[in-house]
Amino acid sequence: MPLTTIAKLLQEARHVVVFTGAGVSAESGIPTFRDALTGLWSRFDPAQLATAEAFRADPGLCWGWYEWRRLKVLQAQPNAAHLAIAELAQHVPKPTVVTQNVDDLHERAGSQDVIHLHGSLRAPRCIDCGHAHVTSLPSNELPVDGCRLEPPRCAECNGYIRPGVVWFGEMLPESAWSAGLTAAGNCDLFFSIGTSGVVFPAAELPLRALGAGARVVHVNPVRFEVSGQEVFLQGPASVMQELVESAFG
Ligand code: OAD
């Protein structure tokens, strides 16, 4: 479907859900999970670092990986896609941003009430007692690419501090998941941007929207098969800027 036709859908929409994955932050320099990694971390499979078992087996490796990602995020800026998504709030009666990302680039672009399905890099906690840990600002101790870093210890029980993200095998935060489901079930236009759509339950959301009668638009530079009811917009996430300009000038 041409961009101008999607822009028309956007103009007419009452409730727009923007569901994002790692690809929306790619143009800010944050590596995605399933695209080839460069540098020393390319030796590791991110999915294998994203479990409680991996953390317990090698806390320094796992913490080092997440601290490296946190550093990348701190050094990054929101890109044109984050900004265009935030701008939707000025034009659309009800925009809802639901993200699988653990960065804060949507918020820094101006989006409000972002639903984080997979937690946040900014909310580490004790792996044993759950006590919240106050993150320190970047220091010289931040890991260089591919390095282990000993996690801090919990002030309450001396357990290891773990990243505040959702790992494979863990439940999504209940309030975020329920808000995501509600938004997907009530919207009339659903954008799925920069996600491979292979990690469940998050990947259920476009299906939920489709089932409830919404138009679903996938934005991705890599074409994949979609059903006849879905729309594919091929391009990087920043094509959202062109779309918002085309719809609202
Ligand atoms: P993936 O790394 O699986 O997929 C990234 C998607 O972004 C791919 O479809 C790419 O084609 C696309 N992409 C790459 N560059 C892009 C760009 N410039 N603009 C738009 N799209 C681009 O990331 P996610 O789908 O977010 O979960 O992964 C889902 C979950 O799996 C993550 O939240 C994380 C991960 O393991 C957990 O850690 C639980």
PDB file of C-alpha atoms and ligand atoms in Angstrom:
ATOM      1  CA  MET A   1       0.000   0.000   0.000  1.00  0.00           C
ATOM      2  CA  PRO A   2       1.456   3.412  -0.918  1.00  0.00           C
ATOM      3  CA  LEU A   3       2.586   5.710   1.880  1.00  0.00           C
ATOM      4  CA  THR A   4      -0.050   8.304   0.956  1.00  0.00           C
ATOM      5  CA  THR A   5      -2.834   5.749   1.472  1.00  0.00           C
ATOM      6  CA  ILE A   6      -1.429   4.802   4.886  1.00  0.00           C
ATOM      7  CA  ALA A   7      -1.241   8.530   5.669  1.00  0.00           C
ATOM      8  CA  LYS A   8      -4.977   8.736   4.943  1.00  0.00           C
ATOM      9  CA  LEU A   9      -5.631   5.881   7.385  1.00  0.00           C
ATOM     10  CA  LEU A  10      -3.634   7.835   9.952  1.00  0.00           C
ATOM     11  CA  GLN A  11      -5.659  11.003   9.378  1.00  0.00           C
ATOM     12  CA  GLU A  12      -8.902   9.125   9.945  1.00  0.00           C
ATOM     13  CA  ALA A  13      -7.779   7.013  12.906  1.00  0.00           C
ATOM     14  CA  ARG A  14      -9.230   7.585  16.375  1.00  0.00           C
ATOM     15  CA  HIS A  15      -6.996   5.318  18.428  1.00  0.00           C
ATOM     16  CA  VAL A  16      -3.546   4.501  17.089  1.00  0.00           C
ATOM     17  CA  VAL A  17      -1.292   1.949  18.729  1.00  0.00           C
ATOM     18  CA  VAL A  18       2.410   2.063  17.931  1.00  0.00           C
ATOM     19  CA  PHE A  19       4.064  -1.204  18.884  1.00  0.00           C
ATOM     20  CA  THR A  20       7.845  -1.101  18.626  1.00  0.00           C
ATOM     21  CA  GLY A  21      10.807  -3.439  18.727  1.00  0.00           C
ATOM     22  CA  ALA A  22      14.565  -3.064  18.640  1.00  0.00           C
ATOM     23  CA  GLY A  23      14.470  -1.827  15.014  1.00  0.00           C
ATOM     24  CA  VAL A  24      12.977   1.508  16.099  1.00  0.00           C
ATOM     25  CA  SER A  25      16.170   2.273  18.017  1.00  0.00           C
ATOM     26  CA  ALA A  26      18.532   0.929  15.340  1.00  0.00           C
ATOM     27  CA  GLU A  27      18.933   4.362  13.747  1.00  0.00           C
ATOM     28  CA  SER A  28      20.023   5.674  17.159  1.00  0.00           C
ATOM     29  CA  GLY A  29      22.923   3.223  17.072  1.00  0.00           C
ATOM     30  CA  ILE A  30      21.464   0.596  19.425  1.00  0.00           C
ATOM     31  CA  PRO A  31      22.040  -2.857  17.968  1.00  0.00           C
ATOM     32  CA  THR A  32      18.965  -5.051  17.459  1.00  0.00           C
ATOM     33  CA  PHE A  33      18.902  -8.563  18.916  1.00  0.00           C
ATOM     34  CA  ARG A  34      18.599 -10.677  15.820  1.00  0.00           C
ATOM     35  CA  ASP A  35      20.515  -8.634  13.253  1.00  0.00           C
ATOM     36  CA  ALA A  36      24.201  -9.509  13.104  1.00  0.00           C
ATOM     37  CA  LEU A  37      26.161  -7.851  15.899  1.00  0.00           C
ATOM     38  CA  THR A  38      29.526  -6.353  15.262  1.00  0.00           C
ATOM     39  CA  GLY A  39      32.370  -6.006  17.724  1.00  0.00           C
ATOM     40  CA  LEU A  40      33.268  -8.343  20.511  1.00  0.00           C
ATOM     41  CA  TRP A  41      29.693  -9.020  21.571  1.00  0.00           C
ATOM     42  CA  SER A  42      29.110 -10.674  18.194  1.00  0.00           C
ATOM     43  CA  ARG A  43      30.568 -13.807  19.798  1.00  0.00           C
ATOM     44  CA  PHE A  44      27.489 -14.110  22.001  1.00  0.00           C
ATOM     45  CA  ASP A  45      23.870 -14.821  21.217  1.00  0.00           C
ATOM     46  CA  PRO A  46      21.786 -12.157  23.010  1.00  0.00           C
ATOM     47  CA  ALA A  47      18.953 -14.643  23.529  1.00  0.00           C
ATOM     48  CA  GLN A  48      21.336 -16.845  25.504  1.00  0.00           C
ATOM     49  CA  LEU A  49      22.309 -13.961  27.779  1.00  0.00           C
ATOM     50  CA  ALA A  50      18.678 -13.063  28.453  1.00  0.00           C
ATOM     51  CA  THR A  51      17.763 -15.713  31.016  1.00  0.00           C
ATOM     52  CA  ALA A  52      17.997 -16.007  34.788  1.00  0.00           C
ATOM     53  CA  GLU A  53      20.014 -19.209  34.280  1.00  0.00           C
ATOM     54  CA  ALA A  54      22.597 -17.333  32.180  1.00  0.00           C
ATOM     55  CA  PHE A  55      22.880 -14.661  34.861  1.00  0.00           C
ATOM     56  CA  ARG A  56      23.342 -17.188  37.642  1.00  0.00           C
ATOM     57  CA  ALA A  57      25.860 -19.167  35.588  1.00  0.00           C
ATOM     58  CA  ASP A  58      27.981 -16.140  34.720  1.00  0.00           C
ATOM     59  CA  PRO A  59      26.780 -12.926  36.412  1.00  0.00           C
ATOM     60  CA  GLY A  60      29.725 -10.870  35.134  1.00  0.00           C
ATOM     61  CA  LEU A  61      29.107 -11.793  31.508  1.00  0.00           C
ATOM     62  CA  CYS A  62      25.392 -11.103  31.672  1.00  0.00           C
ATOM     63  CA  TRP A  63      25.714  -7.868  33.690  1.00  0.00           C
ATOM     64  CA  GLY A  64      28.536  -6.695  31.397  1.00  0.00           C
ATOM     65  CA  TRP A  65      26.336  -7.200  28.353  1.00  0.00           C
ATOM     66  CA  TYR A  66      23.425  -5.240  29.840  1.00  0.00           C
ATOM     67  CA  GLU A  67      25.660  -2.471  31.162  1.00  0.00           C
ATOM     68  CA  TRP A  68      27.186  -2.185  27.690  1.00  0.00           C
ATOM     69  CA  ARG A  69      23.691  -1.807  26.248  1.00  0.00           C
ATOM     70  CA  ARG A  70      22.825   0.737  28.954  1.00  0.00           C
ATOM     71  CA  LEU A  71      25.906   2.721  28.017  1.00  0.00           C
ATOM     72  CA  LYS A  72      24.922   2.610  24.323  1.00  0.00           C
ATOM     73  CA  VAL A  73      21.493   3.954  25.275  1.00  0.00           C
ATOM     74  CA  LEU A  74      22.938   6.717  27.464  1.00  0.00           C
ATOM     75  CA  GLN A  75      25.121   7.797  24.570  1.00  0.00           C
ATOM     76  CA  ALA A  76      22.285   7.615  22.033  1.00  0.00           C
ATOM     77  CA  GLN A  77      19.679  10.165  21.037  1.00  0.00           C
ATOM     78  CA  PRO A  78      16.094   9.553  19.944  1.00  0.00           C
ATOM     79  CA  ASN A  79      15.919   9.307  16.174  1.00  0.00           C
ATOM     80  CA  ALA A  80      13.415  10.569  13.607  1.00  0.00           C
ATOM     81  CA  ALA A  81      11.148   7.575  14.237  1.00  0.00           C
ATOM     82  CA  HIS A  82      10.909   8.172  17.995  1.00  0.00           C
ATOM     83  CA  LEU A  83      10.228  11.871  17.322  1.00  0.00           C
ATOM     84  CA  ALA A  84       7.551  11.191  14.695  1.00  0.00           C
ATOM     85  CA  ILE A  85       5.841   8.691  17.008  1.00  0.00           C
ATOM     86  CA  ALA A  86       5.849  11.259  19.826  1.00  0.00           C
ATOM     87  CA  GLU A  87       4.464  13.882  17.445  1.00  0.00           C
ATOM     88  CA  LEU A  88       1.429  11.704  16.777  1.00  0.00           C
ATOM     89  CA  ALA A  89       0.059  12.895  20.128  1.00  0.00           C
ATOM     90  CA  GLN A  90      -0.503  16.315  18.540  1.00  0.00           C
ATOM     91  CA  HIS A  91      -2.603  14.924  15.708  1.00  0.00           C
ATOM     92  CA  VAL A  92      -4.313  11.717  16.773  1.00  0.00           C
ATOM     93  CA  PRO A  93      -7.069  11.674  19.436  1.00  0.00           C
ATOM     94  CA  LYS A  94      -5.646   8.655  21.239  1.00  0.00           C
ATOM     95  CA  PRO A  95      -2.105   7.417  20.608  1.00  0.00           C
ATOM     96  CA  THR A  96      -0.664   4.567  22.682  1.00  0.00           C
ATOM     97  CA  VAL A  97       2.976   3.503  22.507  1.00  0.00           C
ATOM     98  CA  VAL A  98       3.725  -0.091  23.491  1.00  0.00           C
ATOM     99  CA  THR A  99       7.345  -1.136  23.293  1.00  0.00           C
ATOM    100  CA  GLN A 100       9.407  -4.260  23.728  1.00  0.00           C
ATOM    101  CA  ASN A 101      12.464  -2.064  24.131  1.00  0.00           C
ATOM    102  CA  VAL A 102      14.207  -1.590  27.438  1.00  0.00           C
ATOM    103  CA  ASP A 103      15.645   1.794  26.461  1.00  0.00           C
ATOM    104  CA  ASP A 104      13.979   5.150  27.210  1.00  0.00           C
ATOM    105  CA  LEU A 105      14.260   6.712  23.763  1.00  0.00           C
ATOM    106  CA  HIS A 106      10.489   6.979  23.274  1.00  0.00           C
ATOM    107  CA  GLU A 107      10.217   8.942  26.514  1.00  0.00           C
ATOM    108  CA  ARG A 108      13.185  11.133  25.633  1.00  0.00           C
ATOM    109  CA  ALA A 109      11.496  11.911  22.295  1.00  0.00           C
ATOM    110  CA  GLY A 110       8.411  13.094  24.205  1.00  0.00           C
ATOM    111  CA  SER A 111       6.068  10.088  24.174  1.00  0.00           C
ATOM    112  CA  GLN A 112       4.041   9.798  27.364  1.00  0.00           C
ATOM    113  CA  ASP A 113       2.758   6.799  29.289  1.00  0.00           C
ATOM    114  CA  VAL A 114       4.857   4.389  27.244  1.00  0.00           C
ATOM    115  CA  ILE A 115       3.973   0.778  27.994  1.00  0.00           C
ATOM    116  CA  HIS A 116       7.164  -1.236  28.508  1.00  0.00           C
ATOM    117  CA  LEU A 117       6.422  -4.921  28.034  1.00  0.00           C
ATOM    118  CA  HIS A 118       9.983  -6.085  28.682  1.00  0.00           C
ATOM    119  CA  GLY A 119      10.965  -3.813  31.569  1.00  0.00           C
ATOM    120  CA  SER A 120      13.676  -1.189  31.594  1.00  0.00           C
ATOM    121  CA  LEU A 121      17.447  -0.959  31.766  1.00  0.00           C
ATOM    122  CA  ARG A 122      16.942   1.797  34.307  1.00  0.00           C
ATOM    123  CA  ALA A 123      15.280  -0.347  36.983  1.00  0.00           C
ATOM    124  CA  PRO A 124      17.778  -2.951  38.224  1.00  0.00           C
ATOM    125  CA  ARG A 125      16.888  -4.965  41.296  1.00  0.00           C
ATOM    126  CA  CYS A 126      18.212  -7.721  43.501  1.00  0.00           C
ATOM    127  CA  ILE A 127      17.914 -11.162  41.925  1.00  0.00           C
ATOM    128  CA  ASP A 128      17.228 -12.684  45.348  1.00  0.00           C
ATOM    129  CA  CYS A 129      14.994 -10.273  47.288  1.00  0.00           C
ATOM    130  CA  GLY A 130      13.791  -7.934  44.511  1.00  0.00           C
ATOM    131  CA  HIS A 131      14.999  -4.786  46.322  1.00  0.00           C
ATOM    132  CA  ALA A 132      15.351  -1.894  43.840  1.00  0.00           C
ATOM    133  CA  HIS A 133      18.878  -0.715  43.122  1.00  0.00           C
ATOM    134  CA  VAL A 134      19.655   2.917  42.349  1.00  0.00           C
ATOM    135  CA  THR A 135      21.622   3.004  39.111  1.00  0.00           C
ATOM    136  CA  SER A 136      24.744   5.065  39.163  1.00  0.00           C
ATOM    137  CA  LEU A 137      25.712   7.355  36.354  1.00  0.00           C
ATOM    138  CA  PRO A 138      28.220   6.036  33.856  1.00  0.00           C
ATOM    139  CA  SER A 139      31.686   5.870  35.250  1.00  0.00           C
ATOM    140  CA  ASN A 140      35.067   4.665  34.187  1.00  0.00           C
ATOM    141  CA  GLU A 141      33.981   1.266  35.318  1.00  0.00           C
ATOM    142  CA  LEU A 142      31.535   0.924  32.473  1.00  0.00           C
ATOM    143  CA  PRO A 143      32.393  -2.079  30.382  1.00  0.00           C
ATOM    144  CA  VAL A 144      34.230  -1.865  27.152  1.00  0.00           C
ATOM    145  CA  ASP A 145      32.803  -3.915  24.325  1.00  0.00           C
ATOM    146  CA  GLY A 146      32.665  -7.598  25.148  1.00  0.00           C
ATOM    147  CA  CYS A 147      33.864  -7.384  28.769  1.00  0.00           C
ATOM    148  CA  ARG A 148      32.582  -8.987  31.916  1.00  0.00           C
ATOM    149  CA  LEU A 149      31.591  -6.678  34.763  1.00  0.00           C
ATOM    150  CA  GLU A 150      30.882  -7.817  38.308  1.00  0.00           C
ATOM    151  CA  PRO A 151      27.300  -6.834  39.216  1.00  0.00           C
ATOM    152  CA  PRO A 152      26.800  -4.657  42.290  1.00  0.00           C
ATOM    153  CA  ARG A 153      25.456  -6.249  45.468  1.00  0.00           C
ATOM    154  CA  CYS A 154      22.088  -5.638  47.084  1.00  0.00           C
ATOM    155  CA  ALA A 155      22.160  -3.228  50.026  1.00  0.00           C
ATOM    156  CA  GLU A 156      19.549  -5.370  51.815  1.00  0.00           C
ATOM    157  CA  CYS A 157      20.666  -8.975  51.359  1.00  0.00           C
ATOM    158  CA  ASN A 158      23.970  -8.842  49.484  1.00  0.00           C
ATOM    159  CA  GLY A 159      22.479 -10.731  46.530  1.00  0.00           C
ATOM    160  CA  TYR A 160      23.529  -9.845  43.012  1.00  0.00           C
ATOM    161  CA  ILE A 161      21.808  -6.929  41.287  1.00  0.00           C
ATOM    162  CA  ARG A 162      20.206  -8.003  38.011  1.00  0.00           C
ATOM    163  CA  PRO A 163      18.956  -5.859  35.122  1.00  0.00           C
ATOM    164  CA  GLY A 164      15.328  -4.734  35.374  1.00  0.00           C
ATOM    165  CA  VAL A 165      14.393  -6.381  32.119  1.00  0.00           C
ATOM    166  CA  VAL A 166      12.129  -9.333  31.400  1.00  0.00           C
ATOM    167  CA  TRP A 167      14.104 -12.434  30.539  1.00  0.00           C
ATOM    168  CA  PHE A 168      13.006 -15.456  28.577  1.00  0.00           C
ATOM    169  CA  GLY A 169      10.928 -17.709  30.776  1.00  0.00           C
ATOM    170  CA  GLU A 170       9.705 -14.792  32.933  1.00  0.00           C
ATOM    171  CA  MET A 171       6.243 -13.253  33.070  1.00  0.00           C
ATOM    172  CA  LEU A 172       5.665  -9.832  31.544  1.00  0.00           C
ATOM    173  CA  PRO A 173       4.788  -7.120  34.092  1.00  0.00           C
ATOM    174  CA  GLU A 174       1.072  -7.700  34.564  1.00  0.00           C
ATOM    175  CA  SER A 175      -0.110  -4.101  34.322  1.00  0.00           C
ATOM    176  CA  ALA A 176       1.932  -3.449  31.154  1.00  0.00           C
ATOM    177  CA  TRP A 177       0.700  -6.610  29.476  1.00  0.00           C
ATOM    178  CA  SER A 178      -2.901  -5.937  30.355  1.00  0.00           C
ATOM    179  CA  ALA A 179      -2.623  -2.311  29.126  1.00  0.00           C
ATOM    180  CA  GLY A 180      -1.031  -3.558  25.878  1.00  0.00           C
ATOM    181  CA  LEU A 181      -3.799  -6.087  25.304  1.00  0.00           C
ATOM    182  CA  THR A 182      -6.500  -3.509  25.980  1.00  0.00           C
ATOM    183  CA  ALA A 183      -4.942  -0.975  23.604  1.00  0.00           C
ATOM    184  CA  ALA A 184      -4.484  -3.565  20.846  1.00  0.00           C
ATOM    185  CA  GLY A 185      -8.076  -4.714  21.249  1.00  0.00           C
ATOM    186  CA  ASN A 186      -9.524  -1.194  21.134  1.00  0.00           C
ATOM    187  CA  CYS A 187      -7.486   0.616  18.492  1.00  0.00           C
ATOM    188  CA  ASP A 188      -8.453   1.151  14.869  1.00  0.00           C
ATOM    189  CA  LEU A 189      -4.907   1.499  13.493  1.00  0.00           C
ATOM    190  CA  PHE A 190      -1.937  -0.524  14.754  1.00  0.00           C
ATOM    191  CA  PHE A 191       1.660   0.065  13.650  1.00  0.00           C
ATOM    192  CA  SER A 192       4.167  -2.686  14.320  1.00  0.00           C
ATOM    193  CA  ILE A 193       7.573  -1.092  13.822  1.00  0.00           C
ATOM    194  CA  GLY A 194      11.029  -2.668  13.816  1.00  0.00           C
ATOM    195  CA  THR A 195      10.212  -5.993  15.373  1.00  0.00           C
ATOM    196  CA  SER A 196      10.875  -9.500  14.159  1.00  0.00           C
ATOM    197  CA  GLY A 197       7.621 -10.543  15.848  1.00  0.00           C
ATOM    198  CA  VAL A 198       9.009 -13.834  17.094  1.00  0.00           C
ATOM    199  CA  VAL A 199       8.975 -13.261  20.840  1.00  0.00           C
ATOM    200  CA  PHE A 200       5.702 -14.157  22.525  1.00  0.00           C
ATOM    201  CA  PRO A 201       3.533 -13.083  24.205  1.00  0.00           C
ATOM    202  CA  ALA A 202       4.428  -9.576  22.903  1.00  0.00           C
ATOM    203  CA  ALA A 203       4.023 -10.760  19.298  1.00  0.00           C
ATOM    204  CA  GLU A 204       0.369 -11.534  20.034  1.00  0.00           C
ATOM    205  CA  LEU A 205      -0.499  -7.851  20.028  1.00  0.00           C
ATOM    206  CA  PRO A 206      -0.683  -7.311  16.237  1.00  0.00           C
ATOM    207  CA  LEU A 207      -2.799 -10.474  16.001  1.00  0.00           C
ATOM    208  CA  ARG A 208      -5.078  -9.191  18.735  1.00  0.00           C
ATOM    209  CA  ALA A 209      -5.490  -5.869  16.896  1.00  0.00           C
ATOM    210  CA  LEU A 210      -6.195  -7.643  13.625  1.00  0.00           C
ATOM    211  CA  GLY A 211      -8.734  -9.914  15.304  1.00  0.00           C
ATOM    212  CA  ALA A 212     -10.501  -6.862  16.733  1.00  0.00           C
ATOM    213  CA  GLY A 213     -10.820  -5.313  13.285  1.00  0.00           C
ATOM    214  CA  ALA A 214      -7.949  -2.786  13.306  1.00  0.00           C
ATOM    215  CA  ARG A 215      -5.731  -2.117  10.300  1.00  0.00           C
ATOM    216  CA  VAL A 216      -2.245  -3.425  11.011  1.00  0.00           C
ATOM    217  CA  VAL A 217       0.742  -1.783   9.330  1.00  0.00           C
ATOM    218  CA  HIS A 218       4.183  -3.410   9.611  1.00  0.00           C
ATOM    219  CA  VAL A 219       7.161  -1.092   9.150  1.00  0.00           C
ATOM    220  CA  ASN A 220      10.428  -2.892   8.512  1.00  0.00           C
ATOM    221  CA  PRO A 221      13.341  -2.587   6.079  1.00  0.00           C
ATOM    222  CA  VAL A 222      13.242  -6.351   5.586  1.00  0.00           C
ATOM    223  CA  ARG A 223      10.143  -7.588   3.814  1.00  0.00           C
ATOM    224  CA  PHE A 224       8.270 -10.499   5.359  1.00  0.00           C
ATOM    225  CA  GLU A 225       5.013 -12.213   4.523  1.00  0.00           C
ATOM    226  CA  VAL A 226       1.870 -10.687   5.954  1.00  0.00           C
ATOM    227  CA  SER A 227      -1.730 -11.803   5.632  1.00  0.00           C
ATOM    228  CA  GLY A 228      -3.993 -10.136   3.080  1.00  0.00           C
ATOM    229  CA  GLN A 229      -5.549  -8.001   5.811  1.00  0.00           C
ATOM    230  CA  GLU A 230      -2.229  -6.497   6.903  1.00  0.00           C
ATOM    231  CA  VAL A 231      -0.204  -3.767   5.256  1.00  0.00           C
ATOM    232  CA  PHE A 232       3.552  -3.740   4.777  1.00  0.00           C
ATOM    233  CA  LEU A 233       5.497  -0.490   4.606  1.00  0.00           C
ATOM    234  CA  GLN A 234       9.049  -1.310   3.631  1.00  0.00           C
ATOM    235  CA  GLY A 235      11.713   0.996   5.018  1.00  0.00           C
ATOM    236  CA  PRO A 236      13.562   1.968   8.165  1.00  0.00           C
ATOM    237  CA  ALA A 237      11.532   3.123  11.166  1.00  0.00           C
ATOM    238  CA  SER A 238      12.297   6.743  10.277  1.00  0.00           C
ATOM    239  CA  VAL A 239       9.846   6.399   7.383  1.00  0.00           C
ATOM    240  CA  MET A 240       7.340   7.274  10.146  1.00  0.00           C
ATOM    241  CA  GLN A 241       8.515  10.873   9.842  1.00  0.00           C
ATOM    242  CA  GLU A 242       7.574  10.917   6.153  1.00  0.00           C
ATOM    243  CA  LEU A 243       4.249   9.318   7.018  1.00  0.00           C
ATOM    244  CA  VAL A 244       3.391  11.844   9.751  1.00  0.00           C
ATOM    245  CA  GLU A 245       4.414  14.719   7.448  1.00  0.00           C
ATOM    246  CA  SER A 246       2.336  13.317   4.624  1.00  0.00           C
ATOM    247  CA  ALA A 247      -0.691  12.929   6.907  1.00  0.00           C
ATOM    248  CA  PHE A 248      -0.522  16.173   8.856  1.00  0.00           C
ATOM    249  CA  GLY A 249       1.844  18.473   6.954  1.00  0.00           C
TER     250      GLY A 249
HETATM  251  P1  OAD B   1      14.817  -8.248  16.848  1.00  0.00           P
HETATM  252  O1  OAD B   1      16.289  -8.020  16.933  1.00  0.00           O
HETATM  253  O2  OAD B   1      14.293  -9.629  16.934  1.00  0.00           O
HETATM  254  O3  OAD B   1      14.280  -7.667  15.483  1.00  0.00           O
HETATM  255  C1  OAD B   1      14.631  -6.385  15.034  1.00  0.00           C
HETATM  256  C2  OAD B   1      13.771  -6.064  13.819  1.00  0.00           C
HETATM  257  O4  OAD B   1      14.082  -4.734  13.444  1.00  0.00           O
HETATM  258  C3  OAD B   1      14.051  -6.954  12.614  1.00  0.00           C
HETATM  259  O5  OAD B   1      12.809  -7.341  12.038  1.00  0.00           O
HETATM  260  C4  OAD B   1      14.819  -6.044  11.667  1.00  0.00           C
HETATM  261  O6  OAD B   1      14.550  -6.338  10.286  1.00  0.00           O
HETATM  262  C5  OAD B   1      14.234  -4.701  12.039  1.00  0.00           C
HETATM  263  N1  OAD B   1      15.091  -3.535  11.764  1.00  0.00           N
HETATM  264  C6  OAD B   1      16.447  -3.469  11.647  1.00  0.00           C
HETATM  265  N2  OAD B   1      16.820  -2.195  11.392  1.00  0.00           N
HETATM  266  C7  OAD B   1      15.696  -1.454  11.366  1.00  0.00           C
HETATM  267  C8  OAD B   1      15.413  -0.082  11.149  1.00  0.00           C
HETATM  268  N3  OAD B   1      16.368   0.814  10.907  1.00  0.00           N
HETATM  269  N4  OAD B   1      14.117   0.317  11.171  1.00  0.00           N
HETATM  270  C9  OAD B   1      13.131  -0.571  11.415  1.00  0.00           C
HETATM  271  N5  OAD B   1      13.326  -1.873  11.612  1.00  0.00           N
HETATM  272  C10 OAD B   1      14.585  -2.314  11.593  1.00  0.00           C
HETATM  273  O7  OAD B   1      14.145  -7.288  17.937  1.00  0.00           O
HETATM  274  P2  OAD B   1      12.716  -7.394  18.611  1.00  0.00           P
HETATM  275  O8  OAD B   1      11.674  -7.845  17.667  1.00  0.00           O
HETATM  276  O9  OAD B   1      12.506  -6.126  19.354  1.00  0.00           O
HETATM  277  O10 OAD B   1      13.314  -9.597  24.482  1.00  0.00           O
HETATM  278  O11 OAD B   1      12.977  -8.542  19.662  1.00  0.00           O
HETATM  279  C11 OAD B   1      11.955  -8.886  20.528  1.00  0.00           C
HETATM  280  C12 OAD B   1      12.527  -9.278  21.857  1.00  0.00           C
HETATM  281  O12 OAD B   1      13.501 -10.303  21.702  1.00  0.00           O
HETATM  282  C13 OAD B   1      13.297  -8.184  22.575  1.00  0.00           C
HETATM  283  O13 OAD B   1      12.462  -7.314  23.320  1.00  0.00           O
HETATM  284  C14 OAD B   1      14.163  -8.981  23.499  1.00  0.00           C
HETATM  285  C15 OAD B   1      14.677  -9.927  22.462  1.00  0.00           C
HETATM  286  O14 OAD B   1      15.388 -10.988  22.846  1.00  0.00           O
HETATM  287  C16 OAD B   1      13.813 -10.001  25.636  1.00  0.00           C
HETATM  288  O15 OAD B   1      14.960  -9.767  25.974  1.00  0.00           O
HETATM  289  C17 OAD B   1      12.811 -10.731  26.487  1.00  0.00           C
END
